[in-house]
Amino acid sequence: MGEPKFDEMDNYKKEDLLKVDYKPPGKSWFETKIDFNQRKGSWIYPAKPKNLEYIGFPNPREWFPTDEDWKLPKNWKEIILEGMADRLKRFRTFQVFMDICVRCGACADKCHFFIGGGDPKNMPVLRAELLRSIYRREFTKAGRILGSIAGGRELTIDVIKEWFFYFYQCTECRRCSVFCPYGIDTAEITMMARELMHLLGLNVNWIMEPVANCYRTGNHLGIQPHGLKDTLEFFADDIEDVTGIKVDIPMNKKGAEILFVTPSGDFLADPGIFTCMGYMLLFHELGLDYTWSTYASEGGNFGLFTSNEAMKRLNAKIYAEAKRLGVKWILGGECGHMWRVMHQYMDTMNGPADFLETPVSPITGTRFENAKSTKMTHIIEFTSDLIKHGKLKLDPSRNDDLVVTFHDSCNPARGLGLFEEPRYILKAVCNNFVEMPEDTTREKTFCCGGGAGLGTDENMEIRLRGGMPRGHAVKYVQDKYGANMLAAICAIDRATLVTVCDYWAPGVGVTGIHELVANALICKGEKKRTMNMRGEPLPGVNPEEEGDEDV
């Protein structure tokens, strides 16, 4: 047993990845098996035992997908079937989605992994059949009597291995659901399959380590309270270098009006750190009465990729901290899966948050009625409202070296409906904004290929294949309009799209929207700006020019 050596991105030749064969295999999909030795670069390393032990998940042990024996419990089949029965009883959607699919194929060519790889089992309908076929065999009368004739199949070790391979090639992006005439949410099916695998100790470390870290320190990266404070102070120093302004960093401030929560990727990952600096400069300029929290220091929630129970537990800390600090409402940063949890699960899991108020902008007076239930609003809504009411002084020419296009992150777009607000902001802070083709944006947006816990390096081939549709759309606007910057309001996207763009559209950078807002923002008392938030020269500015004039 041992981890295979990771092939660097450059070792994957484009001409090889572009040779996609969509012809179905000669054998029935029932008969094809997974050979992990032949599919390196398309699967993720399993969870380390220490992480499972810390969070109390079953069957922590050392194992590897290329092993013949995965060291499952002796009664593994009973565990799976009991787990399915329990979830069919508890989750009505699971039962419905198992029953109503007619295998029409409307979703078949909508998944980015199928488009980029051609594997039939990555067609959403067939990936769901990997689980649905067991449901038919074990939980329907027709399946018990007719077996494969009714679409049922026996639960075997090979089926479990197939689940591990393919349900960790789904980013839960829900693009397929947009095209399903029955509204089947394939992401929910993936979530159920992963929950069942967790019962056997079949997990991936790229997900379980962040979950364990979040249990322990409050964020995915394991940043201790003093580490978060130090990090934000480093950002404040960089902001001062660029603007001449020393921003405040309110930490654990009781009685603040607003609790601000953002994904930990904004603290540590380039280019997310510049987005975080953008938040800090904006809040300082507004004089916002807000606070960071060292306890609720993570907006993201890898529980969404793990289990409903884990998701609920990780999310609960946000309301708990809001109550402890006595804030009025919660403001969230630029994140993707964070916002699916907040918008679609938070209120029913951990609410109602009756101790909080419906968010009202202290700057414009706008009441965010859409957040009346959760008491938490998105910074994109907050900032677009500021611009609409003329509360920000902006110089978009500071971003004139950029031709910006926008990636609709799957969860804020399909999951929250944030389509126009980010574009409204971009057009206010940039003079050069271009759209990617219509069938690749808004509710039809393509995924980054690395969400739902797939953004690690050992599965680089599947990430590059899954990122191909988005990468080609970026390449299109790069060639046609000269686009050189891709904006996204998701921390995972900002991390994974760097790899996608470097591979499929070299020369296109990645940014968050509030980095561009900070570039354009004319602040009271700022020195003459010569650099953007990355410390690079602004368009038309001599790098040697001293910026010592106050505005």
Coordinates of C-alpha atoms in Angstrom, one line a residue:
M1 CA 0.0 0.0 0.0
G2 CA 1.2 3.6 -0.6
E3 CA 0.3 6.8 -2.3
P4 CA 1.2 7.0 -6.0
K5 CA 3.4 9.8 -7.1
F6 CA 1.3 12.8 -8.2
D7 CA 1.6 13.7 -11.9
E8 CA 2.0 17.4 -12.3
M9 CA -0.5 19.4 -14.3
D10 CA 2.0 19.9 -17.1
N11 CA 2.3 16.2 -17.6
Y12 CA -1.2 16.0 -18.9
K13 CA -1.1 16.9 -22.6
K14 CA -4.0 18.8 -24.0
E15 CA -4.1 16.7 -27.1
D16 CA -4.6 13.6 -24.9
L17 CA -7.4 15.2 -22.8
L18 CA -9.1 16.4 -25.9
K19 CA -9.4 12.9 -27.3
V20 CA -12.8 12.2 -25.7
D21 CA -14.6 9.1 -26.9
Y22 CA -18.3 9.3 -26.3
K23 CA -19.0 5.9 -27.8
P24 CA -20.6 3.6 -25.1
P25 CA -18.6 0.5 -24.1
G26 CA -19.5 -2.9 -25.6
K27 CA -20.4 -4.4 -22.2
S28 CA -23.5 -3.5 -20.1
W29 CA -22.7 -1.0 -17.4
F30 CA -23.7 -3.6 -14.9
E31 CA -20.6 -5.6 -15.9
T32 CA -17.9 -3.0 -16.1
K33 CA -15.7 -2.7 -13.0
I34 CA -13.3 0.0 -11.7
D35 CA -9.6 -0.7 -11.8
F36 CA -8.1 2.0 -9.6
N37 CA -4.5 1.2 -10.8
Q38 CA -5.5 2.1 -14.4
R39 CA -7.4 5.3 -13.4
K40 CA -4.8 7.2 -11.4
G41 CA -5.5 11.0 -11.5
S42 CA -9.2 10.4 -11.3
W43 CA -9.7 9.5 -7.6
I44 CA -8.8 11.0 -4.2
Y45 CA -6.8 9.6 -1.3
P46 CA -8.8 8.2 1.6
A47 CA -9.3 10.0 4.9
K48 CA -6.6 9.6 7.5
P49 CA -7.7 7.6 10.6
K50 CA -6.9 10.4 13.0
N51 CA -9.4 12.7 11.3
L52 CA -12.2 10.2 11.5
E53 CA -11.4 9.4 15.1
Y54 CA -11.5 13.1 16.0
I55 CA -15.0 13.6 14.6
G56 CA -16.3 10.2 15.6
F57 CA -16.9 8.7 12.2
P58 CA -17.0 4.9 11.7
N59 CA -14.2 2.5 10.8
P60 CA -11.0 4.6 11.0
R61 CA -8.2 2.6 9.5
E62 CA -5.3 2.7 7.0
W63 CA -6.4 1.6 3.5
F64 CA -5.9 2.6 -0.1
P65 CA -8.2 2.4 -3.2
T66 CA -5.7 0.2 -5.1
D67 CA -5.8 -2.4 -2.3
E68 CA -7.8 -5.5 -3.0
D69 CA -9.1 -5.5 0.6
W70 CA -10.7 -2.2 1.7
K71 CA -11.1 -3.4 5.3
L72 CA -14.8 -3.0 5.5
P73 CA -16.8 -4.2 8.5
K74 CA -17.9 -7.8 8.2
N75 CA -21.6 -6.7 8.1
W76 CA -21.0 -4.0 5.6
K77 CA -24.0 -5.0 3.4
E78 CA -26.3 -4.8 6.4
I79 CA -24.9 -1.4 7.3
I80 CA -25.6 0.0 3.8
L81 CA -29.1 -1.4 3.5
E82 CA -30.1 -0.2 7.0
G83 CA -28.6 3.2 6.2
M84 CA -30.6 3.4 3.0
A85 CA -33.8 2.4 4.8
D86 CA -33.2 5.0 7.4
R87 CA -32.6 7.8 4.9
L88 CA -35.5 6.8 2.7
K89 CA -37.7 7.2 5.8
R90 CA -36.1 10.5 6.9
F91 CA -35.6 12.3 3.6
R92 CA -38.7 12.4 1.3
T93 CA -36.6 13.8 -1.6
F94 CA -34.4 10.7 -1.5
Q95 CA -37.4 8.4 -2.0
V96 CA -38.9 10.7 -4.7
F97 CA -35.6 10.9 -6.6
M98 CA -35.2 7.2 -6.5
D99 CA -38.7 6.6 -7.9
I100 CA -39.5 9.3 -10.5
C101 CA -36.5 9.2 -13.0
V102 CA -37.7 7.8 -16.3
R103 CA -34.1 7.8 -17.7
C104 CA -35.1 10.2 -20.5
G105 CA -31.4 11.4 -20.9
A106 CA -32.1 15.1 -20.7
C107 CA -29.2 15.4 -18.2
A108 CA -26.9 13.0 -20.0
D109 CA -24.6 15.6 -21.8
K110 CA -24.9 18.3 -19.1
C111 CA -22.2 17.1 -16.7
H112 CA -18.8 18.7 -17.1
F113 CA -17.1 15.4 -16.2
F114 CA -18.9 13.5 -18.9
I115 CA -18.3 16.3 -21.4
G116 CA -14.6 16.3 -20.5
G117 CA -14.1 12.6 -20.1
G118 CA -16.7 10.7 -22.0
D119 CA -17.3 8.1 -19.2
P120 CA -21.0 7.0 -19.5
K121 CA -21.1 6.6 -15.7
N122 CA -20.5 10.3 -15.3
M123 CA -23.8 11.0 -17.1
P124 CA -25.9 12.2 -14.2
V125 CA -28.7 9.7 -15.0
L126 CA -26.2 6.8 -15.0
R127 CA -24.3 8.0 -12.0
A128 CA -27.6 8.1 -10.1
E129 CA -28.4 4.6 -11.4
L130 CA -25.3 3.3 -9.5
L131 CA -27.4 3.9 -6.3
R132 CA -30.9 3.6 -7.8
S133 CA -30.2 0.1 -9.0
I134 CA -29.5 -1.1 -5.5
Y135 CA -32.7 0.7 -4.3
R136 CA -34.7 -1.1 -7.0
R137 CA -33.3 -4.4 -6.1
E138 CA -33.7 -4.1 -2.3
F139 CA -36.6 -1.7 -1.7
T140 CA -39.1 -2.3 -4.6
K141 CA -41.3 -5.3 -5.2
A142 CA -40.5 -5.4 -8.9
G143 CA -36.8 -5.4 -8.3
R144 CA -37.0 -8.1 -5.7
I145 CA -38.9 -10.3 -8.1
L146 CA -37.5 -9.4 -11.5
G147 CA -34.0 -8.3 -10.5
S148 CA -32.1 -6.9 -13.5
I149 CA -35.1 -6.9 -15.7
A150 CA -36.6 -4.2 -13.4
G151 CA -33.3 -2.3 -13.2
G152 CA -32.1 -3.8 -10.0
R153 CA -28.7 -5.3 -9.2
E154 CA -27.1 -7.0 -6.3
L155 CA -25.1 -5.0 -3.8
T156 CA -21.4 -6.2 -4.0
I157 CA -18.0 -5.0 -3.1
D158 CA -17.5 -4.0 -6.7
V159 CA -20.6 -1.8 -6.5
I160 CA -19.2 -0.1 -3.3
K161 CA -15.9 0.6 -5.1
E162 CA -17.8 2.0 -8.0
W163 CA -19.7 4.3 -5.7
F164 CA -16.4 5.6 -4.2
F165 CA -15.0 6.3 -7.7
Y166 CA -18.0 8.1 -9.3
F167 CA -19.7 9.8 -6.4
Y168 CA -16.3 11.6 -5.8
Q169 CA -16.4 12.7 -9.4
C170 CA -19.6 14.7 -8.8
T171 CA -19.2 18.3 -7.7
E172 CA -22.8 18.6 -6.6
C173 CA -23.0 21.6 -9.0
R174 CA -26.7 20.8 -10.0
R175 CA -26.3 21.8 -13.6
C176 CA -28.0 18.6 -14.6
S177 CA -31.0 19.5 -12.4
V178 CA -31.7 22.6 -14.5
F179 CA -32.4 20.4 -17.5
C180 CA -34.3 17.6 -15.7
P181 CA -38.0 17.7 -16.6
Y182 CA -38.8 16.2 -13.2
G183 CA -36.5 18.5 -11.2
I184 CA -34.4 15.7 -9.8
D185 CA -31.5 17.1 -7.8
T186 CA -28.6 14.8 -8.5
A187 CA -26.6 16.6 -5.9
E188 CA -28.9 15.3 -3.2
I189 CA -28.4 11.8 -4.6
T190 CA -24.6 12.3 -4.4
M191 CA -25.0 13.5 -0.8
M192 CA -27.0 10.4 0.1
A193 CA -24.4 8.1 -1.5
R194 CA -21.6 9.7 0.3
E195 CA -23.4 9.5 3.6
L196 CA -23.8 5.8 3.0
M197 CA -20.2 5.3 2.2
H198 CA -19.3 7.2 5.4
L199 CA -21.0 4.4 7.4
L200 CA -18.3 2.1 6.1
G201 CA -15.4 4.5 6.6
L202 CA -15.1 5.2 2.9
N203 CA -14.2 8.9 2.9
V204 CA -11.7 11.2 1.2
N205 CA -9.1 13.2 3.2
W206 CA -9.5 16.4 1.2
I207 CA -13.0 16.6 2.8
M208 CA -12.6 14.9 6.2
E209 CA -9.5 16.8 7.3
P210 CA -11.2 20.2 6.8
V211 CA -14.3 18.9 8.7
A212 CA -12.0 17.7 11.5
N213 CA -10.2 21.0 11.5
C214 CA -13.5 22.9 11.7
Y215 CA -14.6 20.8 14.6
R216 CA -11.4 21.6 16.4
T217 CA -10.5 25.2 15.6
G218 CA -13.7 26.6 13.9
N219 CA -12.3 26.7 10.4
H220 CA -11.1 24.3 7.6
L221 CA -7.5 25.3 7.7
G222 CA -6.9 24.7 11.4
I223 CA -6.1 28.4 12.0
Q224 CA -5.9 29.2 15.7
P225 CA -7.4 32.4 17.1
H226 CA -4.0 34.2 17.3
G227 CA -3.2 33.0 13.8
L228 CA -6.3 34.6 12.4
K229 CA -5.6 37.8 14.2
D230 CA -2.0 37.8 12.9
T231 CA -3.2 37.1 9.4
L232 CA -5.6 40.0 9.3
E233 CA -3.0 42.3 10.7
F234 CA -0.6 41.3 7.9
F235 CA -3.4 42.1 5.4
A236 CA -3.9 45.5 7.2
D237 CA -0.2 46.3 6.7
D238 CA -0.5 45.5 3.0
I239 CA -3.6 47.7 2.7
E240 CA -1.7 50.5 4.3
D241 CA 1.2 50.1 1.9
V242 CA -1.2 50.4 -1.0
T243 CA -3.6 53.1 0.3
G244 CA -1.9 54.8 3.2
I245 CA -4.9 53.9 5.3
K246 CA -4.6 51.8 8.5
V247 CA -7.8 49.8 8.7
D248 CA -9.5 48.6 11.9
I249 CA -9.7 44.9 12.7
P250 CA -12.5 44.4 15.2
M251 CA -12.2 40.9 16.7
N252 CA -14.8 39.2 18.9
K253 CA -16.5 42.6 19.5
K254 CA -19.5 42.3 21.7
G255 CA -22.4 44.5 20.8
A256 CA -21.3 45.1 17.2
E257 CA -24.2 45.5 14.8
I258 CA -22.9 42.9 12.2
L259 CA -21.1 39.6 12.5
F260 CA -19.0 39.1 9.3
V261 CA -18.3 35.5 8.3
T262 CA -16.3 34.5 5.3
P263 CA -14.6 31.2 4.1
S264 CA -11.2 30.5 5.5
G265 CA -9.8 30.3 1.9
D266 CA -9.9 34.1 2.0
F267 CA -7.4 34.1 4.8
L268 CA -4.7 32.0 3.2
A269 CA -5.2 31.2 -0.5
D270 CA -4.0 33.4 -3.3
P271 CA -6.0 35.1 -4.9
G272 CA -8.6 35.0 -2.1
I273 CA -6.5 37.0 0.2
F274 CA -6.9 40.0 -2.0
T275 CA -10.6 39.6 -1.9
C276 CA -10.4 39.6 1.9
M277 CA -8.3 42.8 1.8
G278 CA -11.1 44.2 -0.3
Y279 CA -13.7 43.5 2.4
M280 CA -11.5 45.1 5.1
L281 CA -10.9 48.3 3.1
L282 CA -14.6 48.6 2.2
F283 CA -15.8 48.1 5.8
H284 CA -13.3 50.7 7.0
E285 CA -14.3 53.2 4.4
L286 CA -18.0 52.8 5.4
G287 CA -17.2 53.0 9.1
L288 CA -19.2 49.8 9.5
D289 CA -19.9 48.6 13.0
Y290 CA -19.0 44.9 12.5
T291 CA -16.8 42.2 14.0
W292 CA -14.8 39.2 13.0
S293 CA -15.0 36.1 15.1
T294 CA -12.2 33.7 16.1
Y295 CA -14.8 31.1 16.9
A296 CA -17.1 31.3 13.9
S297 CA -14.0 31.9 11.7
E298 CA -15.3 29.7 8.8
G299 CA -18.3 30.5 6.5
G300 CA -17.6 27.4 4.3
N301 CA -19.1 24.1 5.3
F302 CA -17.5 20.8 4.1
G303 CA -20.3 19.1 6.0
L304 CA -22.3 19.7 2.8
F305 CA -20.0 17.1 1.2
T306 CA -20.1 14.8 4.2
S307 CA -23.5 14.3 5.9
N308 CA -26.5 16.3 7.0
E309 CA -25.4 15.9 10.6
A310 CA -21.9 17.2 10.0
M311 CA -23.3 20.1 8.0
K312 CA -25.7 21.0 10.8
R313 CA -23.0 20.8 13.5
L314 CA -20.5 23.0 11.5
N315 CA -23.1 25.5 10.6
A316 CA -24.4 25.9 14.2
K317 CA -21.4 27.8 15.4
I318 CA -22.4 30.9 13.3
Y319 CA -25.7 31.4 15.1
A320 CA -24.1 30.5 18.4
E321 CA -21.5 33.2 18.0
A322 CA -24.0 35.8 16.7
K323 CA -26.0 35.2 19.9
R324 CA -22.9 35.3 22.2
L325 CA -21.7 38.6 20.7
G326 CA -25.1 40.1 20.6
V327 CA -25.0 41.3 17.0
K328 CA -28.2 42.3 15.1
W329 CA -27.5 40.4 11.9
I330 CA -24.9 38.4 9.9
L331 CA -23.1 39.4 6.7
G332 CA -21.4 36.7 4.7
G333 CA -18.4 37.0 2.3
E334 CA -17.8 35.6 -1.2
C335 CA -18.3 31.9 -1.0
G336 CA -20.1 29.2 -3.0
H337 CA -21.1 26.2 -0.9
M338 CA -21.3 28.4 2.1
W339 CA -24.2 30.1 0.5
R340 CA -26.0 26.9 -0.4
V341 CA -25.9 25.9 3.2
M342 CA -27.0 29.3 4.4
H343 CA -29.8 29.8 1.9
Q344 CA -31.2 26.3 1.7
Y345 CA -30.4 24.5 5.0
M346 CA -29.4 26.9 7.8
D347 CA -32.9 28.0 8.9
T348 CA -34.4 24.6 9.1
M349 CA -31.2 23.0 10.6
N350 CA -30.3 25.6 13.2
G351 CA -33.0 28.3 13.1
P352 CA -35.2 30.2 13.5
A353 CA -32.8 32.9 14.6
D354 CA -35.4 34.9 16.5
F355 CA -32.8 36.6 18.5
L356 CA -31.5 38.4 15.4
E357 CA -33.1 41.1 13.2
T358 CA -33.9 41.2 9.5
P359 CA -30.7 42.7 7.9
V360 CA -30.9 46.4 7.3
S361 CA -28.0 48.2 5.7
P362 CA -26.8 50.9 8.1
I363 CA -25.5 52.9 5.1
T364 CA -28.6 52.9 2.7
G365 CA -31.4 51.8 5.0
T366 CA -32.3 49.0 2.6
R367 CA -34.1 46.1 4.4
F368 CA -33.0 42.8 2.9
E369 CA -36.4 41.0 3.0
N370 CA -35.0 37.9 1.3
A371 CA -32.9 37.4 4.5
K372 CA -35.9 37.8 6.8
S373 CA -35.7 34.1 7.8
T374 CA -32.0 33.3 8.1
K375 CA -31.0 36.9 9.2
M376 CA -27.9 36.6 7.0
T377 CA -27.2 38.4 3.7
H378 CA -24.6 38.1 1.0
I379 CA -21.9 40.7 0.6
I380 CA -22.6 40.9 -3.1
E381 CA -26.2 42.0 -2.3
F382 CA -24.9 44.4 0.3
T383 CA -22.3 46.1 -2.0
S384 CA -24.5 46.3 -5.1
D385 CA -27.0 48.1 -2.9
L386 CA -24.3 50.6 -1.8
I387 CA -23.5 51.3 -5.5
K388 CA -27.1 51.6 -6.4
H389 CA -27.6 54.3 -3.8
G390 CA -24.4 56.1 -4.8
K391 CA -22.6 55.5 -1.5
L392 CA -19.3 54.5 -2.9
K393 CA -16.9 56.8 -4.8
L394 CA -15.3 54.7 -7.5
D395 CA -12.7 55.1 -10.2
P396 CA -13.1 52.1 -12.6
S397 CA -10.1 53.3 -14.7
R398 CA -7.9 51.8 -12.0
N399 CA -8.9 48.4 -13.4
D400 CA -8.4 49.4 -17.0
D401 CA -5.5 46.9 -17.4
L402 CA -8.1 44.2 -17.1
V403 CA -10.7 42.8 -19.5
V404 CA -12.9 41.0 -17.0
T405 CA -15.3 38.1 -17.5
F406 CA -17.5 36.5 -14.9
H407 CA -17.9 33.0 -13.7
D408 CA -21.3 32.3 -12.2
S409 CA -20.3 30.1 -9.2
C410 CA -22.7 27.1 -9.1
N411 CA -24.1 27.5 -5.6
P412 CA -24.6 31.3 -5.5
A413 CA -26.0 31.2 -9.0
R414 CA -28.2 28.1 -9.2
G415 CA -28.5 27.8 -5.4
L416 CA -29.2 31.4 -4.5
G417 CA -30.1 33.2 -7.7
L418 CA -27.3 35.8 -7.6
F419 CA -27.1 36.5 -11.3
E420 CA -27.3 40.2 -11.9
E421 CA -25.9 41.7 -8.7
P422 CA -22.3 40.6 -9.3
R423 CA -22.5 41.9 -12.9
Y424 CA -23.9 45.2 -11.6
I425 CA -20.9 45.6 -9.4
L426 CA -18.4 44.6 -12.0
K427 CA -19.7 47.1 -14.5
A428 CA -19.4 49.8 -11.9
V429 CA -15.8 49.1 -11.0
C430 CA -14.5 48.0 -14.4
N431 CA -14.7 49.7 -17.8
N432 CA -14.0 46.4 -19.7
F433 CA -16.5 43.6 -18.9
V434 CA -17.4 40.8 -21.3
E435 CA -19.7 37.9 -21.0
M436 CA -18.9 34.3 -21.8
P437 CA -21.4 32.4 -24.1
E438 CA -24.9 32.4 -22.9
D439 CA -25.3 28.6 -22.5
T440 CA -22.3 28.6 -20.1
T441 CA -23.5 31.3 -17.7
R442 CA -26.2 32.1 -15.1
E443 CA -28.3 29.0 -14.3
K444 CA -26.5 27.1 -17.0
T445 CA -23.1 27.9 -15.7
F446 CA -20.4 25.3 -15.9
C447 CA -18.6 24.2 -12.7
C448 CA -15.0 24.8 -11.9
G449 CA -14.5 21.0 -11.7
G450 CA -13.0 21.1 -8.2
G451 CA -16.0 21.8 -5.9
A452 CA -17.7 19.5 -3.4
G453 CA -14.3 18.4 -2.0
L454 CA -12.6 17.5 -5.3
G455 CA -10.1 20.3 -5.4
T456 CA -7.1 18.3 -4.5
D457 CA -4.1 17.5 -6.6
E458 CA -4.0 13.7 -6.8
N459 CA -7.1 13.7 -9.0
M460 CA -5.7 16.3 -11.3
E461 CA -6.8 14.5 -14.5
I462 CA -10.4 14.5 -13.6
R463 CA -10.2 18.1 -12.4
L464 CA -8.7 19.2 -15.8
R465 CA -11.3 17.2 -17.7
G466 CA -14.1 18.5 -15.5
G467 CA -12.8 22.1 -15.9
M468 CA -12.6 21.7 -19.7
P469 CA -16.1 23.2 -20.5
R470 CA -15.5 26.2 -18.3
G471 CA -11.9 26.6 -19.6
H472 CA -13.0 26.6 -23.2
A473 CA -15.6 29.3 -22.5
V474 CA -12.9 31.4 -20.9
K475 CA -10.6 30.7 -23.8
Y476 CA -13.4 31.9 -26.2
V477 CA -13.7 35.4 -24.6
Q478 CA -9.9 35.5 -24.3
D479 CA -9.5 35.0 -28.0
K480 CA -12.5 37.2 -29.0
Y481 CA -12.3 40.1 -26.6
G482 CA -8.9 39.9 -25.0
A483 CA -10.2 38.8 -21.6
N484 CA -7.4 38.5 -19.1
M485 CA -9.2 38.2 -15.8
L486 CA -11.9 35.8 -14.5
A487 CA -14.0 37.0 -11.6
A488 CA -15.8 34.6 -9.2
I489 CA -17.7 35.0 -5.9
C490 CA -16.6 31.6 -4.5
A491 CA -13.4 30.7 -2.5
I492 CA -13.2 27.2 -4.0
D493 CA -13.6 28.6 -7.5
R494 CA -10.9 31.2 -6.9
A495 CA -8.6 28.4 -5.9
T496 CA -9.4 25.8 -8.6
L497 CA -10.0 28.1 -11.5
V498 CA -6.4 29.2 -11.3
T499 CA -5.5 25.7 -12.4
V500 CA -8.3 25.6 -15.0
C501 CA -7.3 28.9 -16.6
D502 CA -3.5 28.1 -16.5
Y503 CA -4.2 24.9 -18.4
W504 CA -7.1 25.7 -20.8
A505 CA -6.7 29.5 -21.1
P506 CA -3.1 30.5 -20.2
G507 CA -2.8 34.2 -19.5
V508 CA -6.2 34.6 -17.8
G509 CA -6.0 35.4 -14.0
V510 CA -8.6 34.9 -11.3
T511 CA -10.0 37.4 -8.9
G512 CA -12.8 38.0 -6.4
I513 CA -15.2 40.8 -7.0
H514 CA -14.2 42.8 -3.9
E515 CA -10.6 42.8 -4.9
L516 CA -11.7 44.8 -7.9
V517 CA -14.0 47.0 -5.7
A518 CA -11.1 47.8 -3.5
N519 CA -8.9 48.7 -6.5
A520 CA -11.6 51.2 -7.7
L521 CA -12.6 52.5 -4.3
I522 CA -11.6 56.1 -3.6
C523 CA -11.2 56.3 0.1
K524 CA -11.2 59.3 2.4
G525 CA -7.6 60.1 3.4
E526 CA -5.9 57.8 1.0
K527 CA -2.5 58.6 -0.5
K528 CA -2.2 58.9 -4.2
R529 CA -2.8 55.3 -5.4
T530 CA -0.1 53.8 -7.6
M531 CA -0.7 50.1 -6.9
N532 CA -3.6 47.8 -6.9
M533 CA -4.4 45.4 -4.0
R534 CA -1.8 42.9 -5.3
G535 CA 0.9 45.6 -5.1
E536 CA 1.1 45.8 -8.9
P537 CA 1.3 49.2 -10.7
L538 CA -2.1 50.7 -11.6
P539 CA -2.7 51.4 -15.3
G540 CA -0.8 54.4 -16.6
V541 CA 1.2 54.8 -13.4
N542 CA 5.0 54.8 -13.2
P543 CA 6.0 52.2 -10.6
E544 CA 8.7 54.5 -9.4
E545 CA 6.2 57.3 -8.7
E546 CA 5.8 58.1 -5.0
G547 CA 2.2 58.1 -3.8
D548 CA 2.3 60.7 -1.0
E549 CA -0.6 62.9 -1.9
D550 CA -3.8 62.6 0.2
V551 CA -7.2 62.6 -1.4

